[in-house]
Short mmCIF file of C-alpha atoms (C1' of nucleotides) in Angstrom, two decimals:
data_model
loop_
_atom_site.label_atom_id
_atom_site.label_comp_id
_atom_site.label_asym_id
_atom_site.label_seq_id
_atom_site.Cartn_x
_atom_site.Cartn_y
_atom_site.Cartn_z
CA UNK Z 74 0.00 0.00 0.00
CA UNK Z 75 1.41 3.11 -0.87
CA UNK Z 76 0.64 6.39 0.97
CA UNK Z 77 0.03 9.27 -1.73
CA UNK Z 78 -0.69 12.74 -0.28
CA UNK Z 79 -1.56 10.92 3.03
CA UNK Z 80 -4.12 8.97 1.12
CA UNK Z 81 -4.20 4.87 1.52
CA UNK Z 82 -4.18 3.35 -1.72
CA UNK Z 83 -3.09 0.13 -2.96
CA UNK Z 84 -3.85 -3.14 -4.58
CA UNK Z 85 -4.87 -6.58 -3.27
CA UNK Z 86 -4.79 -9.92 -4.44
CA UNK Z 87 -7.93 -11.61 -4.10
CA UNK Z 88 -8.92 -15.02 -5.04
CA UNK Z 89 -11.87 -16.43 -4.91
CA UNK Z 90 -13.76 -12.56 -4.90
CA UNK Z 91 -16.55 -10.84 -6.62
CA UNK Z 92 -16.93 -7.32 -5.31
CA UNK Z 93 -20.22 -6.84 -7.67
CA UNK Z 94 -21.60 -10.15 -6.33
CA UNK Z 95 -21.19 -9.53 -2.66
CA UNK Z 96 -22.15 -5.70 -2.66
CA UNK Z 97 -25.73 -6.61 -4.27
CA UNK Z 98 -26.44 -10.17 -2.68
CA UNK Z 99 -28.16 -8.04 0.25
CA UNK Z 100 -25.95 -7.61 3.11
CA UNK Z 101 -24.95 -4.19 2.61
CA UNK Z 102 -26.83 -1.87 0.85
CA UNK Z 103 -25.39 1.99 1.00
CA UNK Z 104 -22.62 0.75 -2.07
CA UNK Z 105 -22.77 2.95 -4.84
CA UNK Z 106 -20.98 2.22 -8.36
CA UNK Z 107 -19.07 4.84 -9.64
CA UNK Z 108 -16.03 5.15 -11.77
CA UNK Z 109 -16.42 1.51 -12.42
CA UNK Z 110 -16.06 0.37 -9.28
CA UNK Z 111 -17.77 0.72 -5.58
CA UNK Z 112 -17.87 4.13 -3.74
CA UNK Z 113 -18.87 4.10 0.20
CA UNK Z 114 -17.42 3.70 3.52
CA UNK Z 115 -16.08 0.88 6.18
CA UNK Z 116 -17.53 2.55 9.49
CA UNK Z 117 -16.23 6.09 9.05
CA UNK Z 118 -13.86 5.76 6.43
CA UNK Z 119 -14.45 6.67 2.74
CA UNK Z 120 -13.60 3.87 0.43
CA UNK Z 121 -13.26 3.32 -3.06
CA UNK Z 122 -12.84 -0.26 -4.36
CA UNK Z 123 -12.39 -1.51 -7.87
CA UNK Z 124 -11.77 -5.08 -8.99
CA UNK Z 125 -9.62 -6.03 -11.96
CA UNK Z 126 -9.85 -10.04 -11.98
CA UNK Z 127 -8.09 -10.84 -9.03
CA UNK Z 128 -6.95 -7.86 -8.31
CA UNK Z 129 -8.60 -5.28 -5.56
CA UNK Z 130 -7.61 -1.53 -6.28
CA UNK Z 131 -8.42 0.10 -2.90
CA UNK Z 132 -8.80 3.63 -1.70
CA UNK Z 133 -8.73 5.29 0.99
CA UNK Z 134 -8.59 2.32 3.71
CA UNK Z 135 -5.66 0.02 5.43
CA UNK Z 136 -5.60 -3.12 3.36
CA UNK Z 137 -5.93 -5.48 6.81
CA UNK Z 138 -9.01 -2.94 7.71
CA UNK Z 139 -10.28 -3.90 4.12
CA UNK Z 140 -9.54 -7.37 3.97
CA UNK Z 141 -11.08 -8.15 7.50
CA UNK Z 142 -14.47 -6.26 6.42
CA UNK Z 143 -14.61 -8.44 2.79
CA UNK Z 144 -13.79 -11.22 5.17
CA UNK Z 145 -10.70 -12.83 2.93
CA UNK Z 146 -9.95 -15.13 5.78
CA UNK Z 147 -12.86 -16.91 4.98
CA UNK Z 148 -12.19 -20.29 3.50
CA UNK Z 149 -14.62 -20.52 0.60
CA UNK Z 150 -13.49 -24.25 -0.25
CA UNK Z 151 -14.23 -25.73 2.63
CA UNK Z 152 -17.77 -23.70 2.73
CA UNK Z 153 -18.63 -25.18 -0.64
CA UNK Z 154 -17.22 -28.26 0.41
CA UNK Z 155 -19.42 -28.48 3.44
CA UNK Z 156 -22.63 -28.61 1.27
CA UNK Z 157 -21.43 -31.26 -1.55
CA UNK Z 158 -23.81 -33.91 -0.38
CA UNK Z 159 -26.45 -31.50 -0.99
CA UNK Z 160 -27.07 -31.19 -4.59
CA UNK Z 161 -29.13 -27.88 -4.94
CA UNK Z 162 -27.01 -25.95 -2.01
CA UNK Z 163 -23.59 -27.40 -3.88
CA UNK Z 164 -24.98 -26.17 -7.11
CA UNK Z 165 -25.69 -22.62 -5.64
CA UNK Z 166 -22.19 -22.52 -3.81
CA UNK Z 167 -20.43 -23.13 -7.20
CA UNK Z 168 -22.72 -20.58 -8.96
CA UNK Z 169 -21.55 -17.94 -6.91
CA UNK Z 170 -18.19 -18.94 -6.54
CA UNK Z 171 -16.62 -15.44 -4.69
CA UNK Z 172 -19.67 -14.06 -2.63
CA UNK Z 173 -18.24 -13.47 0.56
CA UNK Z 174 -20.29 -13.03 4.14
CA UNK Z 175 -18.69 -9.88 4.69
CA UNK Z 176 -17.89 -8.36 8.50
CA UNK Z 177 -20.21 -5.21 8.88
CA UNK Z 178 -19.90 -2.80 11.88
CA UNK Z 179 -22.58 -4.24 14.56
CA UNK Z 180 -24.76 -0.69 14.99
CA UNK Z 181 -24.74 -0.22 11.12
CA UNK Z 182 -25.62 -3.44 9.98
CA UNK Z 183 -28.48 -4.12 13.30
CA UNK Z 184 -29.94 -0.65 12.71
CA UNK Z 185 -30.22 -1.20 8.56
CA UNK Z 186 -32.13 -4.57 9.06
CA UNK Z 187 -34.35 -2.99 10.91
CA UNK Z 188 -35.61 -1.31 7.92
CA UNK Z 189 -35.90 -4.14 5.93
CA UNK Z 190 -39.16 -6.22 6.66
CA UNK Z 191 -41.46 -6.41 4.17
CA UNK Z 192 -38.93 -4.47 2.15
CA UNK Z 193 -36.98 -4.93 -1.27
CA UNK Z 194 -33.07 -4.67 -1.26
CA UNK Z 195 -33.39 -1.59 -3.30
CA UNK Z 196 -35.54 -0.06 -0.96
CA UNK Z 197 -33.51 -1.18 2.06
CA UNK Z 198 -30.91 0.69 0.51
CA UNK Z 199 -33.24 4.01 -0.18
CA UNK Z 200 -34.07 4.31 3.20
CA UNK Z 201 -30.28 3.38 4.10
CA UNK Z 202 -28.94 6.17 2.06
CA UNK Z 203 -31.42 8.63 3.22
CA UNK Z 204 -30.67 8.08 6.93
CA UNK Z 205 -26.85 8.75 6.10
CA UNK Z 206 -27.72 11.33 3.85
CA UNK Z 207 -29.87 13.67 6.77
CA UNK Z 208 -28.41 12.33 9.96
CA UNK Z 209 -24.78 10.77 8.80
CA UNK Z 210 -21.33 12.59 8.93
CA UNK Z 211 -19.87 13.70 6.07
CA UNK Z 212 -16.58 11.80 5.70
CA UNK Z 213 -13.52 14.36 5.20
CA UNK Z 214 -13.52 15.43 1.76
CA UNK Z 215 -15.86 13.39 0.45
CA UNK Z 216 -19.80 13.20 -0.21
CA UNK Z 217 -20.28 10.30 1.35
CA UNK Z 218 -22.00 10.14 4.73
CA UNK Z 219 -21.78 7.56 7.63
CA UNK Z 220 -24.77 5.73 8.98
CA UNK Z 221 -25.76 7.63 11.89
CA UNK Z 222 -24.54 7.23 15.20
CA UNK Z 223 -27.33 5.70 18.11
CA UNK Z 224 -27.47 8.76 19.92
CA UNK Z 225 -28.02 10.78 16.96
CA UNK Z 226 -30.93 8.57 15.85
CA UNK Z 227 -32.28 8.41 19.67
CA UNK Z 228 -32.56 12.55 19.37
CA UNK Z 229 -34.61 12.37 16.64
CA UNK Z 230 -38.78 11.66 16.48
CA UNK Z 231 -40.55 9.13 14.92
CA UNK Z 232 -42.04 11.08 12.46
CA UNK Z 233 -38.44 12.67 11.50
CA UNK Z 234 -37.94 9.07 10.54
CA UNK Z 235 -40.92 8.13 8.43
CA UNK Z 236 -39.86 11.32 6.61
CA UNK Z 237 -36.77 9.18 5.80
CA UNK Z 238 -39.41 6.45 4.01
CA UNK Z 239 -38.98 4.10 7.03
CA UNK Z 240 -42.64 3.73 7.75
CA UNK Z 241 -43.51 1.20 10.54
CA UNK Z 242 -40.25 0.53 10.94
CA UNK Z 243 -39.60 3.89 12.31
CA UNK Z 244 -40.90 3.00 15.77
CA UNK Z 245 -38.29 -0.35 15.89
CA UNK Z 246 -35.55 1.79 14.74
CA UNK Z 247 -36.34 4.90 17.22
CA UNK Z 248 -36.96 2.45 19.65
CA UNK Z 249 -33.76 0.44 19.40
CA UNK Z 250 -31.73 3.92 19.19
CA UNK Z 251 -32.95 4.82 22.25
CA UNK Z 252 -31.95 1.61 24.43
CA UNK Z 253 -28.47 1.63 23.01
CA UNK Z 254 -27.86 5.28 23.10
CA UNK Z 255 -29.03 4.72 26.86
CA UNK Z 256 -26.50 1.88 27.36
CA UNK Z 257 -29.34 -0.23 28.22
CA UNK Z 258 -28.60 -2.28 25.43
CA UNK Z 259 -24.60 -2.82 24.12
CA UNK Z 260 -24.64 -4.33 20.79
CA UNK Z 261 -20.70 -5.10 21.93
CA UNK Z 262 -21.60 -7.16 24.79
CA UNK Z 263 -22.82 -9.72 21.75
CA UNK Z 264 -19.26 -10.25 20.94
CA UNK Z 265 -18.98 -12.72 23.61
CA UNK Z 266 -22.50 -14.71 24.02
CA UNK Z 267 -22.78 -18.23 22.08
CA UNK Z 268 -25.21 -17.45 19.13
CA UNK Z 269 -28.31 -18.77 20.26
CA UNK Z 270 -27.67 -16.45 23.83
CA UNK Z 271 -27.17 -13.48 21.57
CA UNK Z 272 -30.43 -14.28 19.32
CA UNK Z 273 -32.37 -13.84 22.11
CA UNK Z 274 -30.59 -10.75 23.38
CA UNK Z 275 -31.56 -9.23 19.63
CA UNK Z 276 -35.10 -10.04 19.62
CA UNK Z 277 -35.77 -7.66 22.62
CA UNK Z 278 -35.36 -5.41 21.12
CA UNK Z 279 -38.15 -3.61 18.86
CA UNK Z 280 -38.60 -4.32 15.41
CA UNK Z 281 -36.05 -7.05 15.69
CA UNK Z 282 -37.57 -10.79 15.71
CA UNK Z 283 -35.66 -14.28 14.52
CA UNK Z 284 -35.28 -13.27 10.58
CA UNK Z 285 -33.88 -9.89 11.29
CA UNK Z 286 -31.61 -11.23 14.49
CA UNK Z 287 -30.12 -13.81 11.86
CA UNK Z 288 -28.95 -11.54 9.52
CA UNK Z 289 -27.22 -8.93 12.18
CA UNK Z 290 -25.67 -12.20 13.64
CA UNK Z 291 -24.67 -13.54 10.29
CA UNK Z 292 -23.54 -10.17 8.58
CA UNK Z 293 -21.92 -8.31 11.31
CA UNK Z 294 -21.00 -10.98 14.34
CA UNK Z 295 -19.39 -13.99 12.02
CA UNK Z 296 -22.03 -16.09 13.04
CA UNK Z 297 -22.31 -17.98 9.60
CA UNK Z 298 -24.50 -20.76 10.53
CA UNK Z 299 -27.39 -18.65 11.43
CA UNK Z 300 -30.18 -18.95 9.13
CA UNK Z 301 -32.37 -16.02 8.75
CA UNK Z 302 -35.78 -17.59 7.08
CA UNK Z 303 -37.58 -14.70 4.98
CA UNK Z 304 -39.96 -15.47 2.12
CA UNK Z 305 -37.05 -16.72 -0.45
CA UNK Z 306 -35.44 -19.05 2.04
CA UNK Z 307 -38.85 -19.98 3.36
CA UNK Z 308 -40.17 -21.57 0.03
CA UNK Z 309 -36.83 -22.70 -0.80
CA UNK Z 310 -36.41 -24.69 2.50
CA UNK Z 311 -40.30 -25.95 2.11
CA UNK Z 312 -39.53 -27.05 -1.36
CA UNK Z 313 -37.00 -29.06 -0.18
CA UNK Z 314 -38.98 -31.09 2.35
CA UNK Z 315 -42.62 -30.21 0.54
CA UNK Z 316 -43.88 -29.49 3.79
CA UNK Z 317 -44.64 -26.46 5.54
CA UNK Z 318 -44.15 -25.33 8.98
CA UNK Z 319 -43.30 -22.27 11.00
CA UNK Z 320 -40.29 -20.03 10.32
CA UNK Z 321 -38.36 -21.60 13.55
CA UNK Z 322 -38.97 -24.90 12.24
CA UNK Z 323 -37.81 -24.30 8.75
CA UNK Z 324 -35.03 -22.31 10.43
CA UNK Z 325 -33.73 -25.42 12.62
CA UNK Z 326 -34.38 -27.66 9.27
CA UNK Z 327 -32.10 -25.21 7.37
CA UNK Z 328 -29.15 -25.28 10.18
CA UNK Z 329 -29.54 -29.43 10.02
CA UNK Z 330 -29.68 -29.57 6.64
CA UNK Z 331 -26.79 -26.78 5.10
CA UNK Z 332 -24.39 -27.64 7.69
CA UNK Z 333 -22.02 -25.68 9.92
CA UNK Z 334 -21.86 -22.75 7.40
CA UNK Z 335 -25.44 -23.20 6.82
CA UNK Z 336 -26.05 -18.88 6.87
CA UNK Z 337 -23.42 -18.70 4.10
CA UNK Z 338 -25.23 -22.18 2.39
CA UNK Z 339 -28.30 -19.91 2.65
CA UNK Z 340 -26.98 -16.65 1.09
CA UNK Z 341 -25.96 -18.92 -1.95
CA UNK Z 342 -29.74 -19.90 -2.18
CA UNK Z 343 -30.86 -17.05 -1.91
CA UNK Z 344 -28.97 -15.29 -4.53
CA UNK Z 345 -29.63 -18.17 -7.13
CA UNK Z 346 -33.25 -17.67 -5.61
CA UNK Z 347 -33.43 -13.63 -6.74
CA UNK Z 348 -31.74 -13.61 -9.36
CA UNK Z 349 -33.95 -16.23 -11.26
CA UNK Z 350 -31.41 -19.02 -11.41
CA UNK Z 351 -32.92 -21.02 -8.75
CA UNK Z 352 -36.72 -21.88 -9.86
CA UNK Z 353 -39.09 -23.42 -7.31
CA UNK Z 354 -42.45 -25.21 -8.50
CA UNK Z 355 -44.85 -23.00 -8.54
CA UNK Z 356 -47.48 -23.15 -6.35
CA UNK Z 357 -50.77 -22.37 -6.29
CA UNK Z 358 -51.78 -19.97 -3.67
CA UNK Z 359 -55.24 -20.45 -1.81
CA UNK Z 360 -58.16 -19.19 -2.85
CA UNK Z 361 -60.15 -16.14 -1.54
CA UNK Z 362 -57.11 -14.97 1.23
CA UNK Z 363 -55.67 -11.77 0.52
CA UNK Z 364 -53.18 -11.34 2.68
CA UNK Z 365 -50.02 -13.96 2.98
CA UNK Z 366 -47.78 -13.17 6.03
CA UNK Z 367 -46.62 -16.08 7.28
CA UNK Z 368 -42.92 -16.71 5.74
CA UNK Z 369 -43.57 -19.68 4.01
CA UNK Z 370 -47.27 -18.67 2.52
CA UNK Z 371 -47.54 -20.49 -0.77
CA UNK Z 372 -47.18 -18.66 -4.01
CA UNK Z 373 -45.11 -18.46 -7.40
CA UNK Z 374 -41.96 -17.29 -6.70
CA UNK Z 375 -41.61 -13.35 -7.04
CA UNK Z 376 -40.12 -12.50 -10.11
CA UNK Z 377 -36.20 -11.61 -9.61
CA UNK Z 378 -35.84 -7.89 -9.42
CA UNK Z 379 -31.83 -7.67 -9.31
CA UNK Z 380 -30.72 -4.42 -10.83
CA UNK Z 381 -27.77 -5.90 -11.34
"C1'" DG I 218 -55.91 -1.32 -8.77
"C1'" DA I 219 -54.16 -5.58 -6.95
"C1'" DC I 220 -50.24 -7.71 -5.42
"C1'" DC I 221 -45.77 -8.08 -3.22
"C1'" DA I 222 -41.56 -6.88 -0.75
"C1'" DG I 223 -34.80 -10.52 2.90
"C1'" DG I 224 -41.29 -9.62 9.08
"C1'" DT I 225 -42.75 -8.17 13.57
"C1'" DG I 226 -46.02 -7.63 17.25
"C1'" DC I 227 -50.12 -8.76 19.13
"C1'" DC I 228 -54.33 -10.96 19.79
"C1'" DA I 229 -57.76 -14.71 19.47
"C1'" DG I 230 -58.77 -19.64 19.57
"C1'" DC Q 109 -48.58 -23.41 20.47
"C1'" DT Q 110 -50.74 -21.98 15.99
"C1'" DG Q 111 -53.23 -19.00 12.79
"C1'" DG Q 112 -54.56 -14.46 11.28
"C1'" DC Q 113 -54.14 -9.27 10.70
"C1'" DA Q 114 -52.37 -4.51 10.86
"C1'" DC Q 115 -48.62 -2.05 9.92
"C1'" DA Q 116 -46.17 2.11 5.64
"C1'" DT Q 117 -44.16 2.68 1.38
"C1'" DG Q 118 -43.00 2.12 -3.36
"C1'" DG Q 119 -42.65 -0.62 -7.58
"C1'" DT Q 120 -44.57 -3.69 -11.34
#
DNA sequence: GACCAGGTGCCAG
DNA sequence: CTGGCACATGGT
């Protein structure tokens, strides 16, 4: 890494990677592509990334800061190797072949999935960007803005939220501000709990219940064989045992069934799953019901919306 | 317009 | 314990 007007830059090897493939497989969403490449920040620093093949043009951030966040320690062989016996997770794992679970700062990445029930990733990522964009930071000579501190979220009101596009989720999100900005609640004190302890210590908190609690422990605590069961998994999961049951169950199925690295099994799924390259049979939804909330309500698949 | 989105909280059987 | 609804917002 060479240091040019104070400014981190370098490049980095990196096997086994697909930037594009890991920024829009939603678990982040405030990447933005510009100048053919990925503009946005790692906590409070700036970042610009760029991939060449196997090689990682980085800006602005230490390359072990950078390589711990894109989580290159992780040892995608043996993670597609854990799922051979399974035909339809092996297939997914060698379909996307460099989509890493990355490591996202706890308060970001538990505050954004908050926002994302009964939301699409490129909604998630409007509301994301227009949190940073009022109540962020603006990093040092750049436009980009840092998700918002707890205590600056806690200040606000709930209807300075819904002005951000939150809707009901303004409530969890104010909520949840409020106990950690209070030190009631230390998203830290995770760190140290086995999974299933810290699960529990998630879903006390408002607007967080078991999907949303999987994907904070998956996404930001390196707890990668936590299964969070939304509507994709949920029909993916039933199709597999063509039987339905309630999102715990098909959660515990999942963990049984993908293995030890059963949340990164999962992510495989359910990128095959949204980007049309994993089709489910179609099924017939009930008659005469109009609404569907349980997570694995019958219905054709939704129809892949990836932008990208 | 109806339907759906990486669900949660709450209430009735 | 299980099933059923309300909850906001934006896109097809």
């Amino acid at each position: 890494m060479n240091a040019t007007k104070g400014i981190k830059q370098g490049v980095l090897q990196c096997p086994e990677f697909d930037l594009r493939m890991t920024f829009e497989s939603g678990q982040t969403f405030h990447w933005t592509e510009q100048d053919g490449g990925y503009t946005g920040c790692i906590g409070t620093t700036a970042v610009h990334l760029r991939q060449e093949g196997d090689r990682l043009h980085y800006r602005g951030v230490d390359a072990r800061v950078l390589s711990h966040y894109l989580a290159f320690d992780h040892d995608l062989e043996e993670i597609r190797a854990s799922c051979s016996a399974h035909p339809q997770s092996h297939e997914a794992a060698q379909a996307c072949r460099g989509l890493r679970i990355m490591r996202q700062p706890h308060w970001e990445c538990l505050a954004t999935f908050i926002l994302s029930p009964m939301k699409q990733v490129a909604h998630i990522r409007a509301m994301s960007l227009a949190l940073r964009s009022r109540y962020g930071k603006r990093l040092k000579g750049t436009p980009i803005r840092s998700f918002p501190e707890p205590q600056v979220l806690a200040s606000l009101t709930e209807e300075d939220l819904r002005a951000c596009g939150l809707g009901f989720r303004a409530k969890g999100l104010l909520g949840t501000a409020k106990l950690v900005a209070s030190g009631a609640f230390d998203p830290e004190s995770l760190v140290a709990m086995p999974t299933a302890e810290a699960r529990t210590a998630l879903c006390t908190l408002p607007g967080i219940g078991r999907k949303v609690a999987n994907c904070i422990l998956l996404f930001a605590y390196e707890r990668l064989e936590a299964v969070p069961v939304d509507v994709w998994i949920g029909r993916i999961l039933d199709s597999f045992r063509s039987r339905k049951t309630t999102q715990e169950k098909l959660e515990r199925y999942g963990e049984k069934l993908l293995g030890p690295y059963a949340g990164y099994i999962q992510q495989y799924l359910f990128h095959q799953a949204r980007t049309g390259r994993l089709i489910l049979p179609s099924q017939k939804k009930p008659t005469g019901r109009v609404a569907r909330k349980s997570p694995h309500s019958k219905g054709s698949l939704p129809r892949a919306t990836a932008s990208a």
